Short mmCIF file of N, CA and C in Angstrom, two decimals:
data_model
loop_
_atom_site.label_atom_id
_atom_site.label_comp_id
_atom_site.label_asym_id
_atom_site.label_seq_id
_atom_site.Cartn_x
_atom_site.Cartn_y
_atom_site.Cartn_z
N MET A 263 0.80 -1.42 -0.14
CA MET A 263 -0.09 -0.07 0.14
C MET A 263 0.97 1.36 0.16
N PRO A 264 0.50 2.20 -0.56
CA PRO A 264 1.55 3.34 -1.14
C PRO A 264 1.44 4.10 0.18
N LEU A 265 2.40 4.61 0.56
CA LEU A 265 2.54 5.91 2.16
C LEU A 265 1.54 7.31 0.95
N LYS A 266 0.51 7.69 2.05
CA LYS A 266 0.34 8.98 2.00
C LYS A 266 1.05 10.09 2.15
N THR A 267 0.51 11.00 1.54
CA THR A 267 1.40 12.18 1.52
C THR A 267 0.70 13.38 1.58
N GLN A 268 1.26 14.12 2.57
CA GLN A 268 -0.14 15.17 2.66
C GLN A 268 0.82 16.45 2.25
N GLU A 269 0.03 17.11 1.34
CA GLU A 269 0.76 18.44 0.96
C GLU A 269 -0.04 19.74 1.01
N PRO A 270 0.37 20.53 1.19
CA PRO A 270 -0.87 21.54 1.40
C PRO A 270 -1.58 21.90 -0.07
N LYS A 271 -3.00 22.23 -0.60
CA LYS A 271 -2.89 22.57 -1.95
C LYS A 271 -4.16 23.67 -1.52
N GLY A 272 -3.77 24.82 -2.20
CA GLY A 272 -4.79 25.86 -2.61
C GLY A 272 -4.94 26.80 -0.84
N LYS A 273 -6.29 26.91 -0.61
CA LYS A 273 -6.44 27.18 0.68
C LYS A 273 -6.48 26.73 1.80
N GLY A 274 -5.38 26.18 2.07
CA GLY A 274 -4.53 25.11 3.35
C GLY A 274 -5.21 23.53 3.35
N ARG A 275 -5.93 22.86 2.14
CA ARG A 275 -6.33 21.62 1.90
C ARG A 275 -5.21 20.94 2.06
N VAL A 276 -5.64 19.68 2.45
CA VAL A 276 -4.32 18.65 2.51
C VAL A 276 -4.98 17.62 1.68
N VAL A 277 -4.48 16.97 0.81
CA VAL A 277 -4.50 16.39 -0.49
C VAL A 277 -3.68 15.09 -0.16
N GLU A 278 -4.47 13.81 0.09
CA GLU A 278 -4.00 12.58 0.42
C GLU A 278 -3.77 11.68 -1.17
N ASN A 279 -2.57 11.40 -1.28
CA ASN A 279 -2.74 10.64 -2.46
C ASN A 279 -2.76 11.38 -3.58
N PRO A 280 -1.99 12.62 -4.06
CA PRO A 280 -2.20 13.23 -5.03
C PRO A 280 -1.88 12.80 -6.35
N GLY A 281 -2.77 12.81 -7.10
CA GLY A 281 -3.05 12.38 -8.68
C GLY A 281 -3.10 10.78 -8.83
N MET A 282 -4.17 10.87 -7.79
CA MET A 282 -4.94 9.78 -7.89
C MET A 282 -6.41 9.65 -8.22
N LYS A 283 -6.71 11.05 -8.80
CA LYS A 283 -8.17 11.66 -9.39
C LYS A 283 -8.51 10.46 -10.49
N HIS A 284 -9.73 10.11 -10.32
CA HIS A 284 -10.39 9.54 -11.77
C HIS A 284 -10.68 10.27 -12.89
N VAL A 285 -9.78 9.77 -13.93
CA VAL A 285 -10.23 10.30 -15.27
C VAL A 285 -11.47 9.90 -16.12
N TRP A 286 -12.52 10.62 -16.31
CA TRP A 286 -13.90 10.05 -17.55
C TRP A 286 -12.84 10.34 -18.97
N THR A 287 -13.01 9.35 -19.65
CA THR A 287 -12.60 9.64 -21.16
C THR A 287 -13.62 9.27 -21.95
N LEU A 288 -13.63 10.05 -23.23
CA LEU A 288 -14.96 8.98 -23.99
C LEU A 288 -15.22 8.28 -24.42
N ALA A 289 -14.51 7.34 -24.46
CA ALA A 289 -15.02 6.06 -24.19
C ALA A 289 -15.56 5.38 -23.06
N LYS A 290 -15.34 5.83 -21.80
CA LYS A 290 -16.27 5.46 -20.65
C LYS A 290 -17.36 6.15 -20.65
N ASP A 291 -17.13 7.78 -21.07
CA ASP A 291 -18.40 8.44 -20.83
C ASP A 291 -19.62 7.73 -22.09
N ALA A 292 -19.46 7.15 -23.12
CA ALA A 292 -20.39 7.22 -24.01
C ALA A 292 -20.58 5.38 -23.20
N VAL A 293 -20.16 4.52 -22.93
CA VAL A 293 -20.69 3.44 -22.42
C VAL A 293 -21.07 3.73 -21.38
N PHE A 294 -20.94 4.54 -20.75
CA PHE A 294 -21.91 4.81 -19.13
C PHE A 294 -23.07 5.47 -19.44
N LEU A 295 -22.91 6.29 -20.35
CA LEU A 295 -24.43 6.89 -21.02
C LEU A 295 -25.43 5.94 -21.56
N GLN A 296 -24.59 4.79 -22.57
CA GLN A 296 -25.21 3.93 -23.09
C GLN A 296 -26.02 2.90 -22.02
N LEU A 297 -25.18 2.82 -20.84
CA LEU A 297 -25.58 1.67 -20.07
C LEU A 297 -26.73 2.33 -19.08
N LEU A 298 -26.81 3.78 -18.95
CA LEU A 298 -27.82 4.32 -18.10
C LEU A 298 -29.30 4.18 -18.87
N LEU A 299 -28.59 4.52 -20.06
CA LEU A 299 -30.19 4.50 -20.89
C LEU A 299 -30.72 3.30 -20.81
N VAL A 300 -29.81 1.88 -20.81
CA VAL A 300 -30.53 0.98 -21.30
C VAL A 300 -30.96 0.18 -19.56
N MET A 301 -30.80 0.90 -18.86
CA MET A 301 -31.01 0.76 -17.32
C MET A 301 -32.37 1.41 -17.21
N SER A 302 -32.10 2.24 -17.76
CA SER A 302 -33.62 3.40 -17.61
C SER A 302 -34.72 2.91 -18.17
N VAL A 303 -34.73 1.83 -19.44
CA VAL A 303 -36.42 1.39 -19.98
C VAL A 303 -36.38 -0.10 -19.25
N ASP A 304 -35.41 -0.32 -18.58
CA ASP A 304 -35.78 -1.79 -17.94
C ASP A 304 -36.30 -1.42 -16.53
N PRO A 305 -37.45 -2.14 -16.67
CA PRO A 305 -38.35 -2.07 -15.66
C PRO A 305 -37.65 -2.70 -14.31
N LYS A 306 -36.82 -3.62 -14.53
CA LYS A 306 -36.04 -4.37 -13.13
C LYS A 306 -35.45 -3.20 -12.47
N TRP A 307 -34.56 -2.23 -12.99
CA TRP A 307 -33.84 -1.47 -12.11
C TRP A 307 -34.53 -0.22 -12.07
N LYS A 308 -35.94 0.30 -12.27
CA LYS A 308 -36.65 1.59 -11.70
C LYS A 308 -37.54 1.33 -10.76
N CYS A 309 -37.68 2.22 -9.73
CA CYS A 309 -38.22 2.10 -8.46
C CYS A 309 -39.80 3.07 -9.06
N ASP A 310 -40.89 2.67 -8.44
CA ASP A 310 -42.28 3.55 -8.33
C ASP A 310 -41.66 4.75 -8.59
N ASN A 311 -40.91 5.60 -7.99
CA ASN A 311 -40.54 6.81 -7.69
C ASN A 311 -39.94 7.69 -8.94
N GLY A 312 -39.91 6.86 -9.56
CA GLY A 312 -38.88 7.35 -10.81
C GLY A 312 -37.49 6.92 -10.93
N THR A 313 -36.93 6.48 -9.74
CA THR A 313 -35.13 6.52 -9.39
C THR A 313 -34.90 4.99 -10.05
N TYR A 314 -33.63 4.94 -9.69
CA TYR A 314 -32.89 3.53 -9.79
C TYR A 314 -32.85 2.91 -8.73
N ARG A 315 -33.19 1.64 -8.44
CA ARG A 315 -32.95 0.46 -7.12
C ARG A 315 -31.79 0.69 -6.48
N SER A 316 -31.49 0.27 -5.39
CA SER A 316 -30.18 0.72 -4.57
C SER A 316 -29.14 0.19 -5.26
N GLU A 317 -29.12 -1.27 -5.45
CA GLU A 317 -28.03 -1.73 -6.48
C GLU A 317 -27.44 -1.24 -7.47
N TYR A 318 -27.93 -0.31 -8.55
CA TYR A 318 -27.84 0.14 -9.63
C TYR A 318 -26.28 0.63 -9.68
N LEU A 319 -25.59 1.05 -8.96
CA LEU A 319 -24.21 1.40 -9.10
C LEU A 319 -22.98 0.11 -9.33
N VAL A 320 -23.81 -0.46 -8.49
CA VAL A 320 -22.72 -1.79 -8.48
C VAL A 320 -23.16 -2.85 -9.80
N GLU A 321 -24.23 -2.46 -10.11
CA GLU A 321 -24.57 -3.25 -11.92
C GLU A 321 -23.61 -2.63 -12.82
N LEU A 322 -24.14 -0.95 -12.74
CA LEU A 322 -23.46 -0.33 -13.69
C LEU A 322 -21.67 -0.50 -13.92
N GLU A 323 -21.37 -0.80 -12.65
CA GLU A 323 -19.63 -1.33 -12.13
C GLU A 323 -19.36 -2.12 -13.05
N THR A 324 -20.27 -3.34 -12.95
CA THR A 324 -20.00 -4.57 -13.73
C THR A 324 -19.91 -4.50 -14.88
N ARG A 325 -21.31 -3.99 -15.38
CA ARG A 325 -21.54 -4.04 -17.00
C ARG A 325 -20.33 -2.95 -17.84
N MET A 326 -19.99 -2.18 -16.80
CA MET A 326 -18.50 -1.17 -17.83
C MET A 326 -17.46 -1.88 -17.54
N LYS A 327 -17.20 -2.65 -16.63
CA LYS A 327 -15.70 -3.80 -16.49
C LYS A 327 -16.34 -4.58 -17.81
N ASP A 328 -17.43 -5.30 -18.08
CA ASP A 328 -17.70 -5.54 -19.40
C ASP A 328 -17.46 -5.47 -20.50
N LYS A 329 -17.90 -4.42 -20.56
CA LYS A 329 -17.76 -3.83 -21.94
C LYS A 329 -16.35 -3.27 -22.20
N ILE A 330 -15.58 -2.76 -21.26
CA ILE A 330 -14.14 -2.04 -21.25
C ILE A 330 -13.51 -2.74 -20.34
N PRO A 331 -12.73 -3.80 -20.80
CA PRO A 331 -11.81 -4.52 -20.36
C PRO A 331 -10.49 -3.58 -19.37
N GLY A 332 -10.31 -3.55 -18.32
CA GLY A 332 -9.41 -3.22 -17.31
C GLY A 332 -9.86 -1.76 -16.83
N CYS A 333 -11.03 -1.54 -17.08
CA CYS A 333 -11.82 -0.37 -16.51
C CYS A 333 -11.77 -0.13 -15.06
N ASP A 334 -11.24 0.72 -14.37
CA ASP A 334 -11.40 1.12 -12.77
C ASP A 334 -12.14 1.93 -12.25
N VAL A 335 -13.41 1.90 -12.85
CA VAL A 335 -14.48 2.72 -12.38
C VAL A 335 -14.95 1.83 -11.41
N LYS A 336 -15.61 2.58 -10.16
CA LYS A 336 -16.05 2.11 -8.96
C LYS A 336 -17.34 2.72 -9.12
N GLY A 337 -18.40 2.01 -8.40
CA GLY A 337 -19.49 2.43 -8.23
C GLY A 337 -19.81 3.59 -7.37
N TYR A 338 -19.32 3.87 -6.32
CA TYR A 338 -18.96 4.78 -5.58
C TYR A 338 -17.70 5.07 -5.00
N PRO A 339 -17.29 6.13 -5.44
CA PRO A 339 -17.77 7.67 -5.69
C PRO A 339 -17.65 7.70 -7.08
N HIS A 340 -17.10 6.96 -8.00
CA HIS A 340 -16.90 7.36 -9.55
C HIS A 340 -18.36 7.49 -10.28
N ILE A 341 -19.08 6.61 -10.46
CA ILE A 341 -20.46 6.65 -11.14
C ILE A 341 -21.47 7.43 -10.26
N ALA A 342 -21.32 7.53 -8.81
CA ALA A 342 -22.23 8.35 -8.49
C ALA A 342 -21.67 9.54 -8.60
N SER A 343 -20.91 9.94 -8.57
CA SER A 343 -20.69 11.29 -9.14
C SER A 343 -20.80 11.64 -10.74
N GLY A 344 -20.65 10.66 -11.24
CA GLY A 344 -21.20 11.16 -12.56
C GLY A 344 -22.26 10.92 -13.25
N VAL A 345 -23.21 10.77 -12.40
CA VAL A 345 -24.57 10.52 -12.25
C VAL A 345 -25.07 11.82 -11.95
N LYS A 346 -24.63 12.19 -10.53
CA LYS A 346 -24.78 13.77 -10.12
C LYS A 346 -24.36 14.64 -11.13
N LEU A 347 -23.40 14.63 -11.80
CA LEU A 347 -22.73 15.61 -12.88
C LEU A 347 -23.80 15.56 -13.88
N TRP A 348 -24.17 14.44 -14.28
CA TRP A 348 -25.25 14.64 -15.69
C TRP A 348 -26.90 15.05 -15.21
N LYS A 349 -27.24 14.56 -14.20
CA LYS A 349 -28.31 14.96 -13.51
C LYS A 349 -27.91 16.92 -13.73
N ARG A 350 -27.18 17.54 -13.37
CA ARG A 350 -26.85 18.62 -12.94
C ARG A 350 -26.72 19.28 -14.27
N GLN A 351 -26.28 18.87 -15.00
CA GLN A 351 -25.87 19.00 -16.83
C GLN A 351 -27.04 19.55 -17.45
N TYR A 352 -28.32 18.43 -17.12
CA TYR A 352 -29.49 18.10 -18.16
C TYR A 352 -30.34 19.18 -17.19
N VAL A 353 -30.41 19.54 -16.01
CA VAL A 353 -31.33 20.54 -15.64
C VAL A 353 -30.50 21.71 -16.13
N GLU A 354 -29.32 22.08 -16.07
CA GLU A 354 -29.02 23.41 -16.66
C GLU A 354 -29.51 23.52 -18.30
N LEU A 355 -29.27 22.25 -19.21
CA LEU A 355 -29.89 22.27 -20.43
C LEU A 355 -31.26 23.05 -20.79
N CYS A 356 -32.02 21.92 -19.50
CA CYS A 356 -33.45 21.98 -19.85
C CYS A 356 -33.92 23.67 -19.08
N GLU A 357 -33.05 24.60 -18.58
CA GLU A 357 -33.45 25.82 -18.11
C GLU A 357 -32.89 26.61 -19.46
N ILE A 358 -32.50 26.52 -20.25
CA ILE A 358 -32.14 27.22 -21.68
C ILE A 358 -33.24 26.93 -22.56
#
């Protein structure tokens, strides 16, 4: 396990493991959106209130690993933050 280094960044923040951020590539992004669309039509993954069931992050993670070999995307925090970002962008586009 690599040692955690602490370096002050910006306004006094301490960053553990600098350089370990996840980067979404165009291929990962395209597969992610395609899988979200497939799961949104599948009644198995939809709840009565229009949201996804609780295990959808794990399912998206395994499906992405099947589509993209060597994909290091985790359900939480990577896919969860990706869904949050796409929701925010969608709402902003609808307001325009």
